[in-house]
Amino acid sequence: MNYYACSFSNPDNEVLKDMFMELLGTIGFDSFMDTEDGFEAYCQEPTLDETELDEILRMEQFANVSLLKKELIPDQDWNATWEASYDPVIINELCRIRAPFHKVEGTYKYDLIIEPKMSFGTAHHETTSQIIELMLQSEFSGLNVLDMGSGTGVLAILAKKLGSAMTVAIDNDEWAYRNALDNIRLNDENEIVVELGDATSLNDRQFDVILANINRNILLRDMKEYVKSLVENGRIFFSGFYEEDLVLITKEAEHLGLKYVNHVTKNNWTAAVFVK
């Protein structure tokens, strides 16, 4: 699948930027990356609707936002682009996330191989690295784990290496689904179950731990379904939102019977743990 990469200048503040990205998400943009001039947003070629994009750009609150560049990225060129700029990520000197083309260096307790394709979850972004940081501080041995919005499958793979029992990875994007299958094979963790679906696919299945690295709106929308599938005293890890959104996440979580445990924040991105 070909992707469009659209480069935008930044809105006036982080709140407007968050709002702008959320609106882009409603018209098919599914991943974002900060740049020196602003940020890039990506959507599948057939999804881009120029009229809807123009309507967003014409909104008064985004008067200072400009579409700087629109580029079509052929599917077959994506890996080469990533390989040119992709470095391993090391978290707490315990976990190293690397690509297959990186040499084995040093001795890390958990050495994960992630093929850097279009799927989200290479640990370069704070939303992924922070949830990994929290996972490394937690118990997974013998527990049933769900990785919701699994992307590359990196969190499910780490959970398995941390000793989890039944482990399920679910994503609604077919590219992510196939990418996760590839990464699971690369890491020799073939017991992980990968599914193409969303929160409606859970069917009240029960898990001891749920990992949900998605975004604020989806977390708020689907949290009730996650809670239904979380056992009593089970833990849920949320990531993919800004620090100021933690109040909203906590309010909804407590409304559904969850209790705040702790959180970490870096560059305004936040990951938090709750218990049922």
Coordinates of C-alpha atoms in Angstrom, one line a residue:
M1 CA 0.0 0.0 0.0
N2 CA 1.4 3.4 -1.0
Y3 CA 1.3 6.2 1.7
Y4 CA 1.0 9.9 1.5
A5 CA 3.4 11.9 3.7
C6 CA 2.1 15.4 4.4
S7 CA 4.3 17.9 6.1
F8 CA 2.6 20.6 8.2
S9 CA 3.8 23.6 10.2
N10 CA 3.0 23.5 13.9
P11 CA -0.2 25.1 15.3
D12 CA 0.2 27.8 17.9
N13 CA 0.4 25.5 20.9
E14 CA 0.4 21.8 21.9
V15 CA -3.3 21.8 22.6
L16 CA -4.1 23.0 19.1
K17 CA -1.5 20.6 17.7
D18 CA -3.2 17.7 19.5
M19 CA -6.6 18.9 18.2
F20 CA -5.3 19.2 14.7
M21 CA -3.8 15.7 14.8
E22 CA -7.0 14.3 16.1
L23 CA -9.0 15.8 13.2
L24 CA -6.4 14.4 10.8
G25 CA -7.0 11.0 12.4
T26 CA -10.7 11.3 11.6
I27 CA -10.0 11.6 7.9
G28 CA -7.6 8.6 7.7
F29 CA -4.2 9.8 8.9
D30 CA -2.9 7.0 11.1
S31 CA 0.7 8.0 12.2
F32 CA 2.6 11.1 12.9
M33 CA 6.3 12.2 13.3
D34 CA 7.7 15.4 14.6
T35 CA 10.2 17.3 12.3
E36 CA 12.3 20.4 12.6
D37 CA 9.7 22.5 10.8
G38 CA 6.6 20.9 12.3
F39 CA 5.4 17.4 11.9
E40 CA 4.6 14.8 9.2
A41 CA 1.3 12.9 9.0
Y42 CA 0.8 9.7 7.0
C43 CA -2.2 8.1 5.4
Q44 CA -2.9 5.4 2.9
E45 CA -3.1 6.7 -0.7
P46 CA -6.7 5.8 -1.4
T47 CA -7.7 7.4 2.0
L48 CA -6.6 10.9 1.4
D49 CA -9.5 13.3 0.7
E50 CA -8.2 16.7 -0.4
T51 CA -11.6 18.4 0.3
E52 CA -11.7 17.2 3.9
L53 CA -8.1 18.2 4.5
D54 CA -8.7 21.7 3.1
E55 CA -11.7 22.0 5.4
I56 CA -9.6 21.3 8.4
L57 CA -6.9 23.7 7.2
R58 CA -9.5 26.5 6.7
M59 CA -10.6 26.3 10.4
E60 CA -10.0 29.6 12.2
Q61 CA -8.0 28.1 15.0
F62 CA -5.5 26.6 12.5
A63 CA -5.0 29.8 10.5
N64 CA -1.2 29.6 11.1
V65 CA -0.9 26.0 10.0
S66 CA 0.3 25.3 6.5
L67 CA 0.6 22.2 4.3
L68 CA 4.3 22.4 3.6
K69 CA 4.7 19.4 1.3
K70 CA 2.8 16.3 0.2
E71 CA 4.8 13.3 -1.0
L72 CA 3.7 9.9 -2.2
I73 CA 5.8 7.2 -0.7
P74 CA 5.8 3.9 -2.6
D75 CA 5.3 0.9 -0.5
Q76 CA 8.5 -0.8 -1.6
D77 CA 10.6 2.2 -0.7
W78 CA 9.6 2.4 3.0
N79 CA 12.1 0.0 4.5
A80 CA 15.0 1.6 2.7
T81 CA 13.9 5.0 4.1
W82 CA 13.7 3.6 7.7
E83 CA 17.0 1.7 7.4
A84 CA 18.9 4.9 6.6
S85 CA 17.8 6.6 9.9
Y86 CA 16.8 3.8 12.2
D87 CA 19.0 3.4 15.3
P88 CA 18.6 0.8 18.1
V89 CA 16.8 1.9 21.3
I90 CA 18.1 1.0 24.7
I91 CA 15.8 1.3 27.7
N92 CA 17.2 1.2 31.3
E93 CA 20.2 -0.8 30.0
L94 CA 18.0 -3.9 30.2
C95 CA 16.1 -3.9 26.9
R96 CA 17.4 -3.2 23.4
I97 CA 15.1 -2.9 20.4
R98 CA 16.9 -3.2 17.1
A99 CA 16.3 -4.0 13.5
P100 CA 17.4 -7.2 11.8
F101 CA 20.2 -5.3 10.0
H102 CA 21.8 -4.2 13.3
K103 CA 24.7 -6.2 14.7
V104 CA 24.4 -7.8 18.1
E105 CA 26.2 -5.4 20.5
G106 CA 26.6 -5.6 24.3
T107 CA 24.7 -7.9 26.6
Y108 CA 21.1 -6.9 27.2
K109 CA 18.7 -9.1 29.2
Y110 CA 16.0 -8.5 26.6
D111 CA 17.1 -8.1 23.0
L112 CA 14.1 -7.5 20.7
I113 CA 14.3 -7.5 16.9
I114 CA 11.7 -5.3 15.2
E115 CA 11.5 -4.9 11.4
P116 CA 11.0 -1.2 10.9
K117 CA 8.0 -1.1 8.6
M118 CA 5.1 1.3 8.5
S119 CA 3.6 -0.1 11.7
F120 CA 3.7 2.0 14.9
G121 CA 5.9 0.7 17.7
T122 CA 9.7 0.8 17.3
A123 CA 10.3 2.4 20.8
H124 CA 11.8 5.5 19.2
H125 CA 8.7 7.5 20.3
E126 CA 8.1 8.2 23.9
T127 CA 4.7 6.5 23.9
T128 CA 6.3 3.2 23.3
S129 CA 9.5 3.6 25.2
Q130 CA 7.7 4.7 28.3
I131 CA 5.3 1.8 28.4
I132 CA 8.3 -0.5 28.0
E133 CA 10.0 1.3 30.9
L134 CA 6.9 0.6 33.1
M135 CA 6.7 -3.0 31.8
L136 CA 10.3 -3.6 32.9
Q137 CA 9.3 -2.7 36.4
S138 CA 6.3 -5.0 36.5
E139 CA 5.6 -8.7 36.9
F140 CA 4.5 -10.7 33.8
S141 CA 5.5 -14.3 34.7
G142 CA 2.6 -16.7 34.1
L143 CA 0.1 -13.9 33.3
N144 CA -2.3 -13.7 30.4
V145 CA -1.6 -10.5 28.4
L146 CA -3.4 -8.5 25.8
D147 CA -1.5 -6.0 23.6
M148 CA -4.3 -3.8 22.2
G149 CA -3.4 -1.7 19.1
S150 CA -0.3 -3.8 18.9
G151 CA 1.4 -2.2 15.8
T152 CA 4.7 -3.9 15.4
G153 CA 3.9 -6.3 18.2
V154 CA 6.9 -5.1 20.3
L155 CA 5.0 -4.9 23.6
A156 CA 3.5 -8.4 23.1
I157 CA 7.0 -9.7 22.3
L158 CA 8.5 -8.1 25.4
A159 CA 5.7 -9.4 27.6
K160 CA 6.4 -12.9 26.3
K161 CA 10.1 -12.5 27.0
L162 CA 9.2 -11.3 30.5
G163 CA 7.5 -14.7 31.0
S164 CA 3.8 -14.1 30.1
A165 CA 1.5 -17.1 29.5
M166 CA -1.2 -16.6 26.9
T167 CA -0.4 -13.4 24.9
V168 CA -2.7 -11.9 22.3
A169 CA -1.8 -8.9 20.0
I170 CA -4.7 -7.1 18.3
D171 CA -4.6 -4.3 15.7
N172 CA -7.2 -3.1 13.2
D173 CA -4.6 -2.3 10.5
E174 CA -3.8 -5.2 8.1
W175 CA -0.2 -3.9 7.6
A176 CA 0.4 -3.9 11.4
Y177 CA -1.2 -7.4 11.6
R178 CA 1.2 -8.8 9.0
N179 CA 4.2 -6.8 10.4
A180 CA 3.5 -8.2 13.9
L181 CA 3.5 -11.8 12.6
D182 CA 6.9 -11.2 11.0
N183 CA 8.3 -9.7 14.1
I184 CA 7.0 -12.5 16.3
R185 CA 8.8 -15.0 14.0
L186 CA 12.0 -12.9 14.1
N187 CA 12.0 -13.1 17.9
D188 CA 11.1 -16.8 18.0
E189 CA 7.9 -16.1 20.1
N190 CA 5.5 -18.0 18.0
E191 CA 3.1 -18.7 20.8
I192 CA 1.8 -15.1 20.6
V193 CA -1.7 -15.0 19.0
V194 CA -2.0 -12.1 16.5
E195 CA -5.5 -10.9 15.5
L196 CA -6.9 -8.4 13.0
G197 CA -9.6 -6.5 14.9
D198 CA -10.4 -3.9 17.5
A199 CA -12.1 -3.6 20.9
T200 CA -15.2 -5.4 19.6
S201 CA -13.0 -8.5 19.0
L202 CA -12.4 -9.0 22.7
N203 CA -15.7 -10.8 23.5
D204 CA -15.1 -10.4 27.2
R205 CA -12.0 -12.6 27.1
Q206 CA -10.1 -12.3 30.4
F207 CA -6.6 -11.0 30.8
D208 CA -4.3 -10.3 33.8
V209 CA -2.5 -7.5 32.0
I210 CA -3.7 -5.2 29.2
L211 CA -1.3 -3.0 27.2
A212 CA -3.0 -0.2 25.3
N213 CA -0.6 2.2 23.5
I214 CA -3.1 4.0 21.2
N215 CA -4.3 7.6 21.6
R216 CA -6.4 9.5 24.0
N217 CA -9.7 9.4 22.1
I218 CA -9.6 5.7 21.4
L219 CA -8.6 5.0 25.0
L220 CA -11.5 7.0 26.3
R221 CA -13.9 5.4 23.8
D222 CA -12.9 1.8 24.3
M223 CA -11.8 1.8 27.9
K224 CA -15.0 0.2 29.1
E225 CA -14.4 -2.8 26.8
Y226 CA -10.9 -3.2 28.1
V227 CA -12.1 -3.1 31.7
K228 CA -14.6 -5.9 30.9
S229 CA -11.7 -8.1 29.8
L230 CA -9.5 -7.3 32.8
V231 CA -9.6 -9.7 35.8
E232 CA -9.9 -8.4 39.3
N233 CA -6.6 -7.0 40.5
G234 CA -5.4 -7.0 36.9
R235 CA -3.3 -4.1 35.6
I236 CA -3.8 -2.0 32.6
F237 CA -1.1 0.2 31.0
F238 CA -2.2 3.2 29.0
S239 CA 0.0 5.3 26.7
G240 CA -0.3 7.5 23.6
F241 CA -1.5 10.8 25.3
Y242 CA -0.2 14.0 26.6
E243 CA 0.4 14.7 30.3
E244 CA -2.5 17.1 30.5
D245 CA -4.8 14.3 29.3
L246 CA -3.9 12.2 32.3
V247 CA -6.8 13.9 34.2
L248 CA -9.3 12.8 31.6
I249 CA -7.8 9.2 31.4
T250 CA -7.9 8.9 35.2
K251 CA -11.4 10.3 35.5
E252 CA -12.8 7.7 33.1
A253 CA -10.7 4.9 34.5
E254 CA -11.9 5.6 38.1
H255 CA -15.5 5.8 36.8
L256 CA -15.0 2.3 35.4
G257 CA -13.6 0.9 38.6
L258 CA -9.9 1.3 38.0
K259 CA -7.4 2.8 40.5
Y260 CA -4.4 4.9 39.5
V261 CA -1.0 3.4 40.4
N262 CA 1.7 5.5 38.8
H263 CA 2.8 7.2 35.6
V264 CA 5.9 8.4 33.7
T265 CA 6.2 11.5 31.5
K266 CA 8.8 12.6 28.9
N267 CA 8.5 15.5 26.5
N268 CA 4.9 15.8 27.6
W269 CA 4.0 12.3 26.5
T270 CA 2.7 10.1 29.3
A271 CA 2.2 6.4 30.1
A272 CA 0.2 5.3 33.2
V273 CA -0.7 2.2 35.1
F274 CA -4.0 1.4 36.7
V275 CA -5.3 -1.6 38.6
K276 CA -8.8 -3.1 38.7

